[in-house]
mmCIF file of C-alpha atoms in Angstrom:
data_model
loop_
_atom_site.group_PDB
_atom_site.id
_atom_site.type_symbol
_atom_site.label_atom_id
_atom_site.label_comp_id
_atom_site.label_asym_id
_atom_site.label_seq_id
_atom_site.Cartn_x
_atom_site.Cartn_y
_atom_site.Cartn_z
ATOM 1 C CA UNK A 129 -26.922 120.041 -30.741
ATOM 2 C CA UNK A 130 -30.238 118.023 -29.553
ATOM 3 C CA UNK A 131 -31.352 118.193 -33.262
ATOM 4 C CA UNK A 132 -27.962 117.244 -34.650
ATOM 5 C CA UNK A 133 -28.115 113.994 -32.493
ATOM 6 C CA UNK A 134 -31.962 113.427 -33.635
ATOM 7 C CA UNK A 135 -31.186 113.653 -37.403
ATOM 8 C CA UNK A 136 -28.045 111.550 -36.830
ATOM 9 C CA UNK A 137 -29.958 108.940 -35.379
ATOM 10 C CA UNK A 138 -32.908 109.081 -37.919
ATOM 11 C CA UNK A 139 -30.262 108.793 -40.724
ATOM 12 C CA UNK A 140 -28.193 106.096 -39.007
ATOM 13 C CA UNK A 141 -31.695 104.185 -38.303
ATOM 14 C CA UNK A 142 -32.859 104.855 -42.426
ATOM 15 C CA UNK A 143 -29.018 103.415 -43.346
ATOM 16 C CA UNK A 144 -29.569 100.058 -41.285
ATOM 17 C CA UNK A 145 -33.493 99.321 -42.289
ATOM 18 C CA UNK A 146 -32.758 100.012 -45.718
ATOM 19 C CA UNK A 147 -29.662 97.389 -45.470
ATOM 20 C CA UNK A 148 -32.273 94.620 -44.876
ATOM 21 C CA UNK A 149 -32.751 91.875 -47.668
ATOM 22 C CA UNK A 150 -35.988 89.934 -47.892
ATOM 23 C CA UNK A 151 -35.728 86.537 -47.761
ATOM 24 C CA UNK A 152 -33.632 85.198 -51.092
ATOM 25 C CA UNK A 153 -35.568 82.107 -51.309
ATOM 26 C CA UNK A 154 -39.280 81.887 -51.574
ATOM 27 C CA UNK A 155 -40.652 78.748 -51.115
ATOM 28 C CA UNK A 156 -44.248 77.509 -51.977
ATOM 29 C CA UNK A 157 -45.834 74.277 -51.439
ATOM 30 C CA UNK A 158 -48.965 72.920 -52.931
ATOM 31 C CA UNK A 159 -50.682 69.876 -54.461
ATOM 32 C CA UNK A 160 -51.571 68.194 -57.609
ATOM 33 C CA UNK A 161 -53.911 66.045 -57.718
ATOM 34 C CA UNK A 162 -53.071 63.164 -60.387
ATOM 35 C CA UNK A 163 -55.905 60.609 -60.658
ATOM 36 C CA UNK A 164 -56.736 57.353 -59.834
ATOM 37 C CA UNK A 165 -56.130 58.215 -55.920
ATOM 38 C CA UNK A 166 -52.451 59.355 -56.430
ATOM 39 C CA UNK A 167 -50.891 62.911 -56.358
ATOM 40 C CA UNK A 168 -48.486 65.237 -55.673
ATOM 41 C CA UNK A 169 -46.576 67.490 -53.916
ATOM 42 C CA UNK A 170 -44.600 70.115 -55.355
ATOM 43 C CA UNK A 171 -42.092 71.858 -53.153
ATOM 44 C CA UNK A 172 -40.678 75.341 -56.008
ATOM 45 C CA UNK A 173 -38.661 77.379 -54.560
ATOM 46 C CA UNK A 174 -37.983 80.383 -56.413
ATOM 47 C CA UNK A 175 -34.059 81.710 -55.754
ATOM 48 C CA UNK A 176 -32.461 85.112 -55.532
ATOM 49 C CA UNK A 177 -30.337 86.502 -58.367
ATOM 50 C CA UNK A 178 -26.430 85.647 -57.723
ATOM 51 C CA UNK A 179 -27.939 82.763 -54.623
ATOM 52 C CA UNK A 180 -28.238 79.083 -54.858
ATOM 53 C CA UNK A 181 -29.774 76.207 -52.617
ATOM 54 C CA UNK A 182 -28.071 73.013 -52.951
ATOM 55 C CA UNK A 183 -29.489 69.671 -54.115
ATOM 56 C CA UNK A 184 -30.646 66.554 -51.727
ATOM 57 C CA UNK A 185 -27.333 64.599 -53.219
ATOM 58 C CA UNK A 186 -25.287 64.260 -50.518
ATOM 59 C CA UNK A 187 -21.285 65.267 -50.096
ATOM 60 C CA UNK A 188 -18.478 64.437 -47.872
ATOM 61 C CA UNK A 189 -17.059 67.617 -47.307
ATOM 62 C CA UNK A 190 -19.864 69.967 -49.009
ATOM 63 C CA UNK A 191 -22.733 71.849 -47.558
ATOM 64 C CA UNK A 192 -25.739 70.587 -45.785
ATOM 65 C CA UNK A 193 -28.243 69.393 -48.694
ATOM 66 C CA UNK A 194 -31.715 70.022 -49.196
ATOM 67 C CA UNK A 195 -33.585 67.690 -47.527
ATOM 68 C CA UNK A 196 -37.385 67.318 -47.191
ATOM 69 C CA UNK A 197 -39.457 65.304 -44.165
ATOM 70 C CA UNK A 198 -43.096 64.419 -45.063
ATOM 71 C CA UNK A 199 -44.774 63.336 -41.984
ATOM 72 C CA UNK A 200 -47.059 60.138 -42.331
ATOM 73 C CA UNK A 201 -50.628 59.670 -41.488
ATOM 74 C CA UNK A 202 -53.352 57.377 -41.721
ATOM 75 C CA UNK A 203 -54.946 59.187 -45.472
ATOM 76 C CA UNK A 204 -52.049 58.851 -47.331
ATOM 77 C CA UNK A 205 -48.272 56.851 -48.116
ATOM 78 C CA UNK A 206 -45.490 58.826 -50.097
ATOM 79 C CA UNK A 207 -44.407 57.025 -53.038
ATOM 80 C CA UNK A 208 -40.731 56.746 -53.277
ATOM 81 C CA UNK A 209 -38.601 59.785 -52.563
ATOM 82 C CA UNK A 210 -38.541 63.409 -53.269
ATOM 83 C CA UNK A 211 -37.580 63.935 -57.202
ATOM 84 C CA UNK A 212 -35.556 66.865 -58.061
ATOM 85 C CA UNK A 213 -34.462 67.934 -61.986
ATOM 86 C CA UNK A 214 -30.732 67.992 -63.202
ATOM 87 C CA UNK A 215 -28.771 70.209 -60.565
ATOM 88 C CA UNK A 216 -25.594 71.714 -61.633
ATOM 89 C CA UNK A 217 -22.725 70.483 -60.604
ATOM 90 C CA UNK A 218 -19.378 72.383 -60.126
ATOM 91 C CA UNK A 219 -16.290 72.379 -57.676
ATOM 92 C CA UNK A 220 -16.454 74.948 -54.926
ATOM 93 C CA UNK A 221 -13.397 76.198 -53.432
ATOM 94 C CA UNK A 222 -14.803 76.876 -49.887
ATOM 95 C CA UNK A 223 -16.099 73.010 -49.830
ATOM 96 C CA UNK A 224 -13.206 71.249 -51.514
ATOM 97 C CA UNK A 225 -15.726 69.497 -52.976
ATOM 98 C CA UNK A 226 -17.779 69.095 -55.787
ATOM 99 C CA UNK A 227 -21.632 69.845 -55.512
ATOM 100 C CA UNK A 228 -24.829 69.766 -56.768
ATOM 101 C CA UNK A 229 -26.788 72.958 -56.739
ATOM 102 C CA UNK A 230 -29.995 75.388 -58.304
ATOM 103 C CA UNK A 231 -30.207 78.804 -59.341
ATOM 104 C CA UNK A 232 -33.184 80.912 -59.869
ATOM 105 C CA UNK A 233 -36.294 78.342 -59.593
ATOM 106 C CA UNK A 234 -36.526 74.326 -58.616
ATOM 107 C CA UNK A 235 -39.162 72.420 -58.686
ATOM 108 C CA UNK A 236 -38.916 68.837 -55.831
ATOM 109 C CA UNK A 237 -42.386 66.585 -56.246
ATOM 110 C CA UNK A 238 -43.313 64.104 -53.919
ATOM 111 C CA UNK A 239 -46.050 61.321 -55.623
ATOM 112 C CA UNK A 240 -48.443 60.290 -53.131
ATOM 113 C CA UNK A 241 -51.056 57.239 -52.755
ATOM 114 C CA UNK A 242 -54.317 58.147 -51.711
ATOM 115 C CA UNK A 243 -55.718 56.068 -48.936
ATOM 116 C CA UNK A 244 -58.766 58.446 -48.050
ATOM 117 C CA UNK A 245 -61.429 59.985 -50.440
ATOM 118 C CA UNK A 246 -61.842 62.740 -47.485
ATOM 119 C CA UNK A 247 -60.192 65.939 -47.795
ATOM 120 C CA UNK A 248 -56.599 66.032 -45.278
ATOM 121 C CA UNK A 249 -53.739 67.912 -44.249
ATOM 122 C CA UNK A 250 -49.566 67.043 -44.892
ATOM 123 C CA UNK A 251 -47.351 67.926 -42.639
ATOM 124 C CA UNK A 252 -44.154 69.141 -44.592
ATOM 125 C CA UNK A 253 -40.873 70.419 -43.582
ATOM 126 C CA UNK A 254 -38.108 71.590 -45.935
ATOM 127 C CA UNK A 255 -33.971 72.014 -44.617
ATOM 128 C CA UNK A 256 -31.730 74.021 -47.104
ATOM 129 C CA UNK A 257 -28.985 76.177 -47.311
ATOM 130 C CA UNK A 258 -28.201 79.432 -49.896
ATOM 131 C CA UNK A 259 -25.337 80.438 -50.564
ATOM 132 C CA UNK A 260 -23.972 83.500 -52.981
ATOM 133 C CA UNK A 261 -20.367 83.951 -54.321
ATOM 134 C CA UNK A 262 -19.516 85.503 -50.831
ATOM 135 C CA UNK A 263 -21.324 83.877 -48.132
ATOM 136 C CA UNK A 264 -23.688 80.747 -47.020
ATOM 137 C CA UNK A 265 -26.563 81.888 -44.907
ATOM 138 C CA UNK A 266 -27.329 79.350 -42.013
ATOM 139 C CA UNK A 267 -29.131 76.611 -42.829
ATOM 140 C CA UNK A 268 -33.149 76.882 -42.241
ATOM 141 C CA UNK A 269 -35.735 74.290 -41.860
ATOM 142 C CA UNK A 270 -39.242 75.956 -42.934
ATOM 143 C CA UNK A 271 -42.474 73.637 -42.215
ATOM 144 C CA UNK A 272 -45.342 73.616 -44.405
ATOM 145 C CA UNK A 273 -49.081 72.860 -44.644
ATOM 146 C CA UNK A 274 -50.065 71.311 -47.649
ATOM 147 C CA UNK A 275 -54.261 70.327 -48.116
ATOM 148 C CA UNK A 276 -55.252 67.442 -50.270
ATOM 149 C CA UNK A 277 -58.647 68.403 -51.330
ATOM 150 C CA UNK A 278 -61.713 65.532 -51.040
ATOM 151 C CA UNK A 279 -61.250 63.198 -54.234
ATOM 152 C CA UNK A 280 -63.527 63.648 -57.094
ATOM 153 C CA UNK A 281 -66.670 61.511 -57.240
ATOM 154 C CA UNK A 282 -66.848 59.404 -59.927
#
C-alpha cells in the first residue's frame, strides 16, 4: 500500500511539473548605437504561438496596453516616444472593443540623444499583457538594464 501511495504521488507530482509553460513572451532589450551622439533602444519581444501582447494605443473598454517607462538621467534625453510598427487591429468579444495587438515578434525603439561620451546605464521598465483565444494572463511589468557603451572617438 506504502508503495502504491509513493508511485501515486511521483506520478501526480510528474503530471503537474510537466503542466508548466515557460514564459510565452520573451523579451530582450538592447542598444543601437546610431551616430552623431544619438541611439537607440530596441525593446523585441518575441511571442508564443496562438498569444498576443497588445499595442501602447490606448482603449476605453480594452485591455491594459503596452506601455514602456525609461527613467531619465543626467547622460542622456529620450527623443520623442516609444515607436511601435503597424499592430493589427480587430474587435474582441471579451473587450467590446476594438484593439490593437502583435503576434509572434515586435520590435518598440526608443531614439535617444547622447549627452555623455562616457559609457552609462538605462533604467527600463516594460508593462504588457498576453492574451490567447482562451485567457489573458495578468498583466506584468518586467524592468530592464540596458548599457550604452562609451562613444566612439573620432
Amino acid at each position: 500500500m506504502k508503495k502504491l501511495f509513493l508511485l501515486l504521488c511521483v506520478c501526480a507530482s510528474f503530471v503537474s511539473f510537466s503542466q508548466e509553460k515557460a514564459e510565452p513572451v520573451v523579451w530582450k532589450v538592447s542598444y543601437i548605437d546610431r551616430g552623431n551622439n544619438e541611439g537607440e533602444i530596441i525593446f523585441a519581444a518575441t511571442i508564443a504561438e496562438k498569444h498576443h501582447i497588445y499595442s501602447q494605443k490606448p482603449t476605453d473598454a480594452g485591455p491594459i496596453a503596452t506601455s514602456f517607462t525609461i527613467t531619465p538621467n543626467a547622460d542622456y534625453k529620450a527623443v520623442d516616444k516609444v515607436t511601435e510598427p503597424e499592430a493589427h487591429e480587430a474587435y474582441e468579444e471579451v473587450f467590446g472593443a476594438k484593439v490593437a495587438s502583435f503576434e509572434k515578434e515586435v520590435l518598440f525603439k526608443q531614439k535617444i540623444s547622447r549627452k555623455s561620451n562616457k559609457a552609462f546605464v538605462i533604467s527600463t521598465f516594460v508593462e504588457y499583457t498576453c492574451c490567447n483565444d482562451r485567457m489573458c494572463l495578468p498583466p506584468k511589468t518586467l524592468q530592464f538594464m540596458v548599457t550604452v557603451p562609451e562613444a566612439a572617438k573620432k
